[in-house]
């Protein structure tokens, strides 16, 4: 009795169930994909237009990110400037795009851009935003003339 073969698995037929197919890593569209990016330098583009560069240290199931040694890169016309932000917590719903930075090309600056002081870039950025706001107002007036209602301009339904 000691050398008897093990009994066949339940369910009859004596066959093992087929293996469960494994999905390739590209199929994961959840926060689990961030596992491969942990401790790597990332560029994160936010919904409000800000660009952050930092090392991903932690994340959760909601896609909230903790970036270390974070720099906010400001762009205006053909100028850019980096503002040190340190440790940065990003709410997942505000992430528009993120990607790993190739460390071999990290210091490469396209010839069309020049580094400038934060004050210069910030002032140009403010002017660009004011111009955009003006154009948006004109656009909303034209649409209103055709009967379209802009965002947040209707009555609140309570």
Short mmCIF file of C-alpha atoms in Angstrom, two decimals:
data_model
loop_
_atom_site.label_atom_id
_atom_site.label_comp_id
_atom_site.label_asym_id
_atom_site.label_seq_id
_atom_site.Cartn_x
_atom_site.Cartn_y
_atom_site.Cartn_z
CA UNK A 1 0.00 0.00 0.00
CA UNK A 2 2.94 2.35 0.52
CA UNK A 3 3.99 2.28 -3.16
CA UNK A 4 0.48 2.75 -4.59
CA UNK A 5 0.07 5.55 -7.17
CA UNK A 6 -1.90 8.62 -6.07
CA UNK A 7 -5.62 8.55 -6.80
CA UNK A 8 -6.76 10.31 -10.03
CA UNK A 9 -8.02 13.91 -9.61
CA UNK A 10 -11.71 14.36 -8.98
CA UNK A 11 -13.92 15.10 -11.95
CA UNK A 12 -13.10 11.95 -13.88
CA UNK A 13 -10.99 11.41 -16.90
CA UNK A 14 -7.75 11.62 -14.94
CA UNK A 15 -6.69 14.78 -16.85
CA UNK A 16 -5.38 17.98 -15.30
CA UNK A 17 -7.34 21.14 -16.11
CA UNK A 18 -5.81 23.29 -18.86
CA UNK A 19 -3.47 26.02 -17.59
CA UNK A 20 -4.92 29.50 -17.22
CA UNK A 21 -3.51 31.72 -19.96
CA UNK A 22 -1.39 34.61 -18.69
CA UNK A 23 -1.95 38.09 -20.09
CA UNK A 24 1.05 40.03 -21.40
CA UNK A 25 2.09 43.04 -19.27
CA UNK A 26 0.84 45.44 -21.97
CA UNK A 27 -2.73 44.37 -21.17
CA UNK A 28 -2.71 45.93 -17.71
CA UNK A 29 -4.29 49.36 -17.85
CA UNK A 30 -4.57 49.82 -14.10
CA UNK A 31 -2.23 51.26 -11.52
CA UNK A 32 -0.46 47.87 -11.45
CA UNK A 33 1.49 49.00 -14.54
CA UNK A 34 3.24 51.54 -12.32
CA UNK A 35 5.14 48.71 -10.64
CA UNK A 36 7.70 48.68 -13.47
CA UNK A 37 8.15 52.45 -13.21
CA UNK A 38 8.84 52.54 -9.45
CA UNK A 39 12.21 54.16 -8.62
CA UNK A 40 12.57 55.47 -12.19
CA UNK A 41 12.68 59.04 -13.41
CA UNK A 42 9.38 60.09 -15.00
CA UNK A 43 7.86 63.02 -16.78
CA UNK A 44 4.24 63.54 -15.71
CA UNK A 45 1.90 65.82 -17.62
CA UNK A 46 -1.06 67.06 -15.57
CA UNK A 47 -4.55 68.07 -16.69
CA UNK A 48 -3.89 71.72 -15.86
CA UNK A 49 -0.92 71.77 -18.25
CA UNK A 50 1.91 71.48 -15.74
CA UNK A 51 4.86 69.20 -16.50
CA UNK A 52 6.59 67.47 -13.59
CA UNK A 53 9.85 65.54 -13.67
CA UNK A 54 10.75 63.35 -10.71
CA UNK A 55 11.54 59.89 -9.40
CA UNK A 56 8.47 57.72 -8.75
CA UNK A 57 8.75 56.47 -5.17
CA UNK A 58 5.24 55.25 -4.41
CA UNK A 59 1.75 54.89 -5.86
CA UNK A 60 -1.59 53.37 -4.92
CA UNK A 61 -4.59 51.68 -6.54
CA UNK A 62 -6.07 55.07 -7.51
CA UNK A 63 -3.01 56.09 -9.49
CA UNK A 64 -1.93 58.67 -6.90
CA UNK A 65 1.81 59.21 -7.27
CA UNK A 66 4.60 60.24 -4.93
CA UNK A 67 7.48 61.87 -6.82
CA UNK A 68 10.82 62.64 -5.20
CA UNK A 69 13.29 65.35 -6.29
CA UNK A 70 10.51 66.82 -8.40
CA UNK A 71 11.09 69.67 -10.81
CA UNK A 72 8.27 71.58 -12.51
CA UNK A 73 9.28 72.53 -16.02
CA UNK A 74 7.70 75.74 -17.30
CA UNK A 75 7.53 76.50 -21.02
CA UNK A 76 6.83 79.82 -22.72
CA UNK A 77 7.52 80.50 -26.39
CA UNK A 78 10.98 78.99 -27.00
CA UNK A 79 12.14 79.28 -23.36
CA UNK A 80 11.95 76.89 -20.44
CA UNK A 81 12.82 76.97 -16.76
CA UNK A 82 12.91 74.41 -13.96
CA UNK A 83 11.36 75.09 -10.56
CA UNK A 84 12.42 72.78 -7.72
CA UNK A 85 9.37 71.29 -5.99
CA UNK A 86 10.95 68.52 -3.86
CA UNK A 87 8.60 65.75 -2.70
CA UNK A 88 5.37 65.96 -4.70
CA UNK A 89 2.06 64.13 -4.27
CA UNK A 90 -0.05 63.92 -7.44
CA UNK A 91 -3.70 62.90 -7.34
CA UNK A 92 -4.24 60.14 -9.88
CA UNK A 93 -7.21 61.75 -11.62
CA UNK A 94 -5.04 64.73 -12.55
CA UNK A 95 -2.49 62.67 -14.48
CA UNK A 96 -2.90 63.14 -18.20
CA UNK A 97 0.22 61.35 -19.38
CA UNK A 98 3.34 59.88 -17.86
CA UNK A 99 6.44 58.28 -19.23
CA UNK A 100 9.89 57.14 -18.27
CA UNK A 101 12.78 59.46 -19.06
CA UNK A 102 15.70 57.96 -20.95
CA UNK A 103 18.62 58.81 -18.66
CA UNK A 104 21.03 58.75 -21.61
CA UNK A 105 19.13 61.66 -23.20
CA UNK A 106 18.08 63.39 -19.98
CA UNK A 107 20.36 66.41 -20.51
CA UNK A 108 19.54 66.84 -24.21
CA UNK A 109 17.79 70.13 -24.98
CA UNK A 110 16.29 70.54 -28.47
CA UNK A 111 17.97 73.41 -30.35
CA UNK A 112 14.67 75.31 -30.53
CA UNK A 113 14.55 75.72 -26.72
CA UNK A 114 16.75 77.80 -24.45
CA UNK A 115 16.94 77.72 -20.68
CA UNK A 116 15.99 81.01 -19.00
CA UNK A 117 15.32 82.27 -15.51
CA UNK A 118 12.12 81.26 -13.78
CA UNK A 119 10.98 84.91 -13.59
CA UNK A 120 11.34 85.41 -17.34
CA UNK A 121 9.48 82.24 -18.25
CA UNK A 122 6.78 82.80 -15.62
CA UNK A 123 6.09 86.34 -16.91
CA UNK A 124 5.86 85.12 -20.52
CA UNK A 125 3.65 82.23 -19.39
CA UNK A 126 1.30 84.67 -17.62
CA UNK A 127 1.05 86.77 -20.77
CA UNK A 128 0.29 83.69 -22.87
CA UNK A 129 -2.43 82.62 -20.42
CA UNK A 130 -4.01 86.10 -20.48
CA UNK A 131 -4.03 86.04 -24.29
CA UNK A 132 -5.62 82.56 -24.27
CA UNK A 133 -8.29 83.75 -21.84
CA UNK A 134 -9.10 86.71 -24.11
CA UNK A 135 -9.42 84.44 -27.14
CA UNK A 136 -11.60 82.04 -25.18
CA UNK A 137 -13.94 84.90 -24.17
CA UNK A 138 -14.27 85.96 -27.81
CA UNK A 139 -14.97 82.36 -28.81
CA UNK A 140 -17.68 82.01 -26.14
CA UNK A 141 -19.34 85.25 -27.29
CA UNK A 142 -19.41 84.03 -30.89
CA UNK A 143 -20.86 80.67 -29.84
CA UNK A 144 -23.46 82.41 -27.65
CA UNK A 145 -24.55 84.41 -30.71
CA UNK A 146 -25.35 81.08 -32.38
CA UNK A 147 -27.25 79.84 -29.33
CA UNK A 148 -24.53 77.71 -27.75
CA UNK A 149 -24.03 77.95 -24.03
CA UNK A 150 -20.54 77.82 -22.56
CA UNK A 151 -19.42 75.60 -19.73
CA UNK A 152 -20.55 76.60 -16.24
CA UNK A 153 -22.77 79.37 -17.57
CA UNK A 154 -26.15 77.68 -17.16
CA UNK A 155 -28.45 77.49 -14.19
CA UNK A 156 -27.54 75.15 -11.39
CA UNK A 157 -29.98 72.30 -10.92
CA UNK A 158 -30.39 71.59 -7.25
#
